């Protein structure tokens, strides 16, 4: 298995632009998570899905952030409009059960100028 | 407020030596406690997961302990290797949402030859 796949690996954009991050979870995993990591705040859970349905989005910072999971093999995290404070590494992770290990992707490093 | 505190923030040891990292948490209700290793520029990788009834779990040279009464955990690394240089993150599952994980800020371990 290729593991969790994220794209792009790096993204540089200007303030106000729309940013879309993509994730392909491990096949057969029913849970998908989006995290954000910064030096100041560490790792933070943004949202997680179970069987493509959003379960907890309380970590989504504001309305500029939205996430979708149209099918079991694909999810997107969109930021519109982006701001410099959104600069961070965004990780996607997946797992079979909530009590089991989460497998993280390599992350997308986002820089908003 | 659910919190996970780790100590020390950083640690430098010589190759071959042992070390212990600490984690204190206030997450309630408690579901499980995880230790992750994160190499620079990569996503976190799970080392151990412990539930309330487990007080120790090993993964090779890594041994995690859990004291649910005092809400403390430790990660002991035996015979350290250069490849152990990484950030070690304590993560507690539970709180208001079963799927929600509360992350510590991590301990940065540097192993010198």
GROMACS .gro file of C-alpha atoms in nm:
model
  226
    1UNK     CA    1   0.000   0.000   0.000
    2UNK     CA    2   0.128   0.346  -0.083
    3UNK     CA    3   0.012   0.495   0.245
    4UNK     CA    4  -0.176   0.821   0.277
    5UNK     CA    5  -0.113   1.040  -0.026
    6UNK     CA    6  -0.126   1.418  -0.013
    7UNK     CA    7  -0.090   1.677  -0.284
    8UNK     CA    8   0.063   1.916  -0.341
    9UNK     CA    9   0.363   1.868  -0.114
   10UNK     CA   10   0.440   2.238  -0.121
   11UNK     CA   11   0.218   2.535  -0.201
   12UNK     CA   12   0.310   2.900  -0.214
   13UNK     CA   13   0.030   3.145  -0.277
   14UNK     CA   14  -0.061   3.505  -0.224
   15UNK     CA   15  -0.301   3.634   0.035
   16UNK     CA   16  -0.659   3.624  -0.087
   17UNK     CA   17  -0.611   3.331  -0.321
   18UNK     CA   18  -0.799   3.003  -0.291
   19UNK     CA   19  -0.598   2.702  -0.181
   20UNK     CA   20  -0.707   2.340  -0.222
   21UNK     CA   21  -0.525   2.057  -0.050
   22UNK     CA   22  -0.590   1.697  -0.147
   23UNK     CA   23  -0.575   1.366   0.033
   24UNK     CA   24  -0.614   1.002  -0.062
   25UNK     CA   25  -0.650   0.780   0.248
   26UNK     CA   26  -0.533   0.423   0.279
   27UNK     CA   27  -0.779   0.190   0.110
   28UNK     CA   28  -1.023   0.036   0.356
   29UNK     CA   29  -0.978   0.305   0.620
   30UNK     CA   30  -1.314   0.445   0.727
   31UNK     CA   31  -1.182   0.749   0.913
   32UNK     CA   32  -1.002   1.047   0.766
   33UNK     CA   33  -0.854   1.336   0.958
   34UNK     CA   34  -0.719   1.677   0.864
   35UNK     CA   35  -0.457   1.834   1.092
   36UNK     CA   36  -0.260   2.156   1.092
   37UNK     CA   37   0.086   2.193   1.246
   38UNK     CA   38   0.265   2.514   1.333
   39UNK     CA   39   0.561   2.591   1.556
   40UNK     CA   40   0.344   2.798   1.787
   41UNK     CA   41   0.044   2.570   1.825
   42UNK     CA   42   0.180   2.225   1.742
   43UNK     CA   43  -0.058   1.973   1.587
   44UNK     CA   44  -0.427   2.059   1.583
   45UNK     CA   45  -0.717   1.850   1.460
   46UNK     CA   46  -0.926   2.046   1.212
   47UNK     CA   47  -1.194   1.796   1.112
   48UNK     CA   48  -1.251   1.425   1.078
   49UNK     CA   49  -1.479   1.210   0.865
   50UNK     CA   50  -1.629   0.866   0.915
   51UNK     CA   51  -1.749   0.690   0.602
   52UNK     CA   52  -1.727   1.019   0.413
   53UNK     CA   53  -1.946   1.203   0.665
   54UNK     CA   54  -1.799   1.492   0.869
   55UNK     CA   55  -1.819   1.398   1.237
   56UNK     CA   56  -1.638   1.674   1.423
   57UNK     CA   57  -1.541   2.003   1.261
   58UNK     CA   58  -1.501   2.199   1.583
   59UNK     CA   59  -1.134   2.251   1.505
   60UNK     CA   60  -1.193   2.431   1.178
   61UNK     CA   61  -1.065   2.781   1.254
   62UNK     CA   62  -1.323   2.985   1.065
   63UNK     CA   63  -1.557   2.994   0.770
   64UNK     CA   64  -1.269   3.040   0.532
   65UNK     CA   65  -1.189   2.672   0.582
   66UNK     CA   66  -1.401   2.395   0.435
   67UNK     CA   67  -1.347   2.023   0.388
   68UNK     CA   68  -1.523   1.765   0.176
   69UNK     CA   69  -1.503   1.393   0.124
   70UNK     CA   70  -1.701   1.308  -0.189
   71UNK     CA   71  -1.600   0.941  -0.177
   72UNK     CA   72  -1.401   0.695   0.030
   73UNK     CA   73  -1.077   0.757  -0.157
   74UNK     CA   74  -1.060   1.135  -0.176
   75UNK     CA   75  -1.086   1.440   0.045
   76UNK     CA   76  -1.013   1.808   0.002
   77UNK     CA   77  -0.940   2.091   0.242
   78UNK     CA   78  -1.007   2.432   0.094
   79UNK     CA   79  -0.906   2.774   0.224
   80UNK     CA   80  -1.078   3.069   0.062
   81UNK     CA   81  -0.954   3.339   0.091
   82UNK     CA   82  -0.613   3.243   0.227
   83UNK     CA   83  -0.428   3.461   0.478
   84UNK     CA   84  -0.063   3.466   0.588
   85UNK     CA   85  -0.159   3.317   0.927
   86UNK     CA   86  -0.279   3.005   0.747
   87UNK     CA   87   0.084   2.921   0.669
   88UNK     CA   88   0.148   2.581   0.821
   89UNK     CA   89   0.196   2.215   0.740
   90UNK     CA   90  -0.136   2.041   0.679
   91UNK     CA   91  -0.151   1.669   0.742
   92UNK     CA   92  -0.409   1.415   0.641
   93UNK     CA   93  -0.437   1.088   0.833
   94UNK     CA   94  -0.655   0.781   0.813
   95UNK     CA   95  -0.740   0.481   1.026
   96UNK     CA   96  -0.964   0.179   1.040
   97UNK     CA   97  -1.099   0.244   1.388
   98UNK     CA   98  -1.079   0.546   1.618
   99UNK     CA   99  -0.901   0.333   1.876
  100UNK     CA  100  -0.636   0.224   1.631
  101UNK     CA  101  -0.322   0.384   1.493
  102UNK     CA  102  -0.366   0.681   1.264
  103UNK     CA  103  -0.146   0.681   0.957
  104UNK     CA  104  -0.029   1.023   0.852
  105UNK     CA  105   0.052   1.146   0.506
  106UNK     CA  106   0.371   1.341   0.428
  107UNK     CA  107   0.191   1.674   0.468
  108UNK     CA  108   0.144   1.982   0.253
  109UNK     CA  109   0.363   2.276   0.344
  110UNK     CA  110   0.160   2.591   0.277
  111UNK     CA  111   0.307   2.938   0.263
  112UNK     CA  112   0.073   3.232   0.215
  113UNK     CA  113   0.253   3.554   0.128
  114UNK     CA  114  -0.966   2.248   2.953
  115UNK     CA  115  -0.807   1.940   2.793
  116UNK     CA  116  -0.431   1.974   2.795
  117UNK     CA  117  -0.124   1.764   2.737
  118UNK     CA  118   0.206   1.886   2.878
  119UNK     CA  119   0.537   1.734   2.781
  120UNK     CA  120   0.880   1.766   2.934
  121UNK     CA  121   1.151   1.840   2.866
  122UNK     CA  122   1.097   2.060   2.561
  123UNK     CA  123   1.426   1.941   2.422
  124UNK     CA  124   1.690   1.688   2.513
  125UNK     CA  125   2.039   1.609   2.390
  126UNK     CA  126   2.196   1.272   2.462
  127UNK     CA  127   2.488   1.066   2.340
  128UNK     CA  128   2.439   0.766   2.119
  129UNK     CA  129   2.391   0.449   2.319
  130UNK     CA  130   2.247   0.623   2.624
  131UNK     CA  131   1.895   0.581   2.757
  132UNK     CA  132   1.644   0.859   2.808
  133UNK     CA  133   1.293   0.914   2.939
  134UNK     CA  134   1.037   1.163   2.815
  135UNK     CA  135   0.744   1.275   3.027
  136UNK     CA  136   0.380   1.352   2.953
  137UNK     CA  137   0.110   1.484   3.188
  138UNK     CA  138  -0.247   1.522   3.076
  139UNK     CA  139  -0.580   1.658   3.196
  140UNK     CA  140  -0.801   1.516   2.921
  141UNK     CA  141  -1.134   1.389   3.045
  142UNK     CA  142  -1.290   1.149   2.985
  143UNK     CA  143  -0.981   0.952   2.896
  144UNK     CA  144  -0.986   0.705   2.610
  145UNK     CA  145  -0.626   0.627   2.516
  146UNK     CA  146  -0.275   0.766   2.513
  147UNK     CA  147  -0.043   0.753   2.215
  148UNK     CA  148   0.318   0.834   2.152
  149UNK     CA  149   0.421   0.947   1.807
  150UNK     CA  150   0.763   1.001   1.655
  151UNK     CA  151   0.797   1.276   1.398
  152UNK     CA  152   1.110   1.307   1.189
  153UNK     CA  153   1.187   1.649   1.047
  154UNK     CA  154   0.979   1.716   0.737
  155UNK     CA  155   0.764   1.406   0.777
  156UNK     CA  156   0.430   1.311   0.924
  157UNK     CA  157   0.404   1.160   1.274
  158UNK     CA  158   0.443   0.784   1.305
  159UNK     CA  159   0.271   0.593   1.584
  160UNK     CA  160   0.495   0.420   1.838
  161UNK     CA  161   0.246   0.296   2.099
  162UNK     CA  162  -0.120   0.318   2.194
  163UNK     CA  163  -0.238   0.245   2.548
  164UNK     CA  164  -0.585   0.226   2.691
  165UNK     CA  165  -0.694   0.284   3.048
  166UNK     CA  166  -0.625  -0.076   3.151
  167UNK     CA  167  -0.271  -0.089   3.015
  168UNK     CA  168   0.021   0.047   3.213
  169UNK     CA  169   0.308  -0.046   2.986
  170UNK     CA  170   0.363  -0.117   2.619
  171UNK     CA  171   0.681  -0.174   2.423
  172UNK     CA  172   0.778  -0.129   2.061
  173UNK     CA  173   1.136  -0.238   2.014
  174UNK     CA  174   1.362  -0.002   2.207
  175UNK     CA  175   1.065   0.219   2.296
  176UNK     CA  176   0.869   0.149   2.615
  177UNK     CA  177   0.573   0.359   2.719
  178UNK     CA  178   0.417   0.360   3.063
  179UNK     CA  179   0.083   0.495   3.175
  180UNK     CA  180  -0.043   0.584   3.521
  181UNK     CA  181  -0.410   0.668   3.474
  182UNK     CA  182  -0.448   0.765   3.840
  183UNK     CA  183  -0.187   1.039   3.827
  184UNK     CA  184  -0.253   1.106   3.456
  185UNK     CA  185   0.110   1.065   3.365
  186UNK     CA  186   0.290   0.878   3.093
  187UNK     CA  187   0.653   0.830   3.004
  188UNK     CA  188   0.839   0.711   2.697
  189UNK     CA  189   1.168   0.536   2.765
  190UNK     CA  190   1.419   0.493   2.486
  191UNK     CA  191   1.686   0.232   2.538
  192UNK     CA  192   2.030   0.232   2.376
  193UNK     CA  193   1.959   0.541   2.168
  194UNK     CA  194   2.061   0.559   1.804
  195UNK     CA  195   2.124   0.856   1.577
  196UNK     CA  196   1.798   0.776   1.398
  197UNK     CA  197   1.608   0.839   1.721
  198UNK     CA  198   1.667   1.211   1.670
  199UNK     CA  199   1.315   1.343   1.619
  200UNK     CA  200   1.021   1.509   1.790
  201UNK     CA  201   0.823   1.281   2.021
  202UNK     CA  202   0.461   1.377   2.064
  203UNK     CA  203   0.228   1.259   2.339
  204UNK     CA  204  -0.134   1.242   2.227
  205UNK     CA  205  -0.438   1.173   2.442
  206UNK     CA  206  -0.767   1.054   2.299
  207UNK     CA  207  -1.100   1.134   2.456
  208UNK     CA  208  -1.245   1.459   2.581
  209UNK     CA  209  -1.568   1.592   2.442
  210UNK     CA  210  -1.546   1.400   2.118
  211UNK     CA  211  -1.446   1.037   2.108
  212UNK     CA  212  -1.242   1.087   1.796
  213UNK     CA  213  -1.071   1.399   1.921
  214UNK     CA  214  -0.704   1.382   2.002
  215UNK     CA  215  -0.526   1.638   2.218
  216UNK     CA  216  -0.163   1.680   2.123
  217UNK     CA  217   0.130   1.778   2.337
  218UNK     CA  218   0.386   2.022   2.204
  219UNK     CA  219   0.644   1.749   2.171
  220UNK     CA  220   0.994   1.685   2.301
  221UNK     CA  221   1.274   1.736   2.052
  222UNK     CA  222   1.536   1.467   2.102
  223UNK     CA  223   1.882   1.501   1.953
  224UNK     CA  224   2.118   1.205   1.966
  225UNK     CA  225   2.485   1.289   1.914
  226UNK     CA  226   2.751   1.037   1.811
   0.00000   0.00000   0.00000
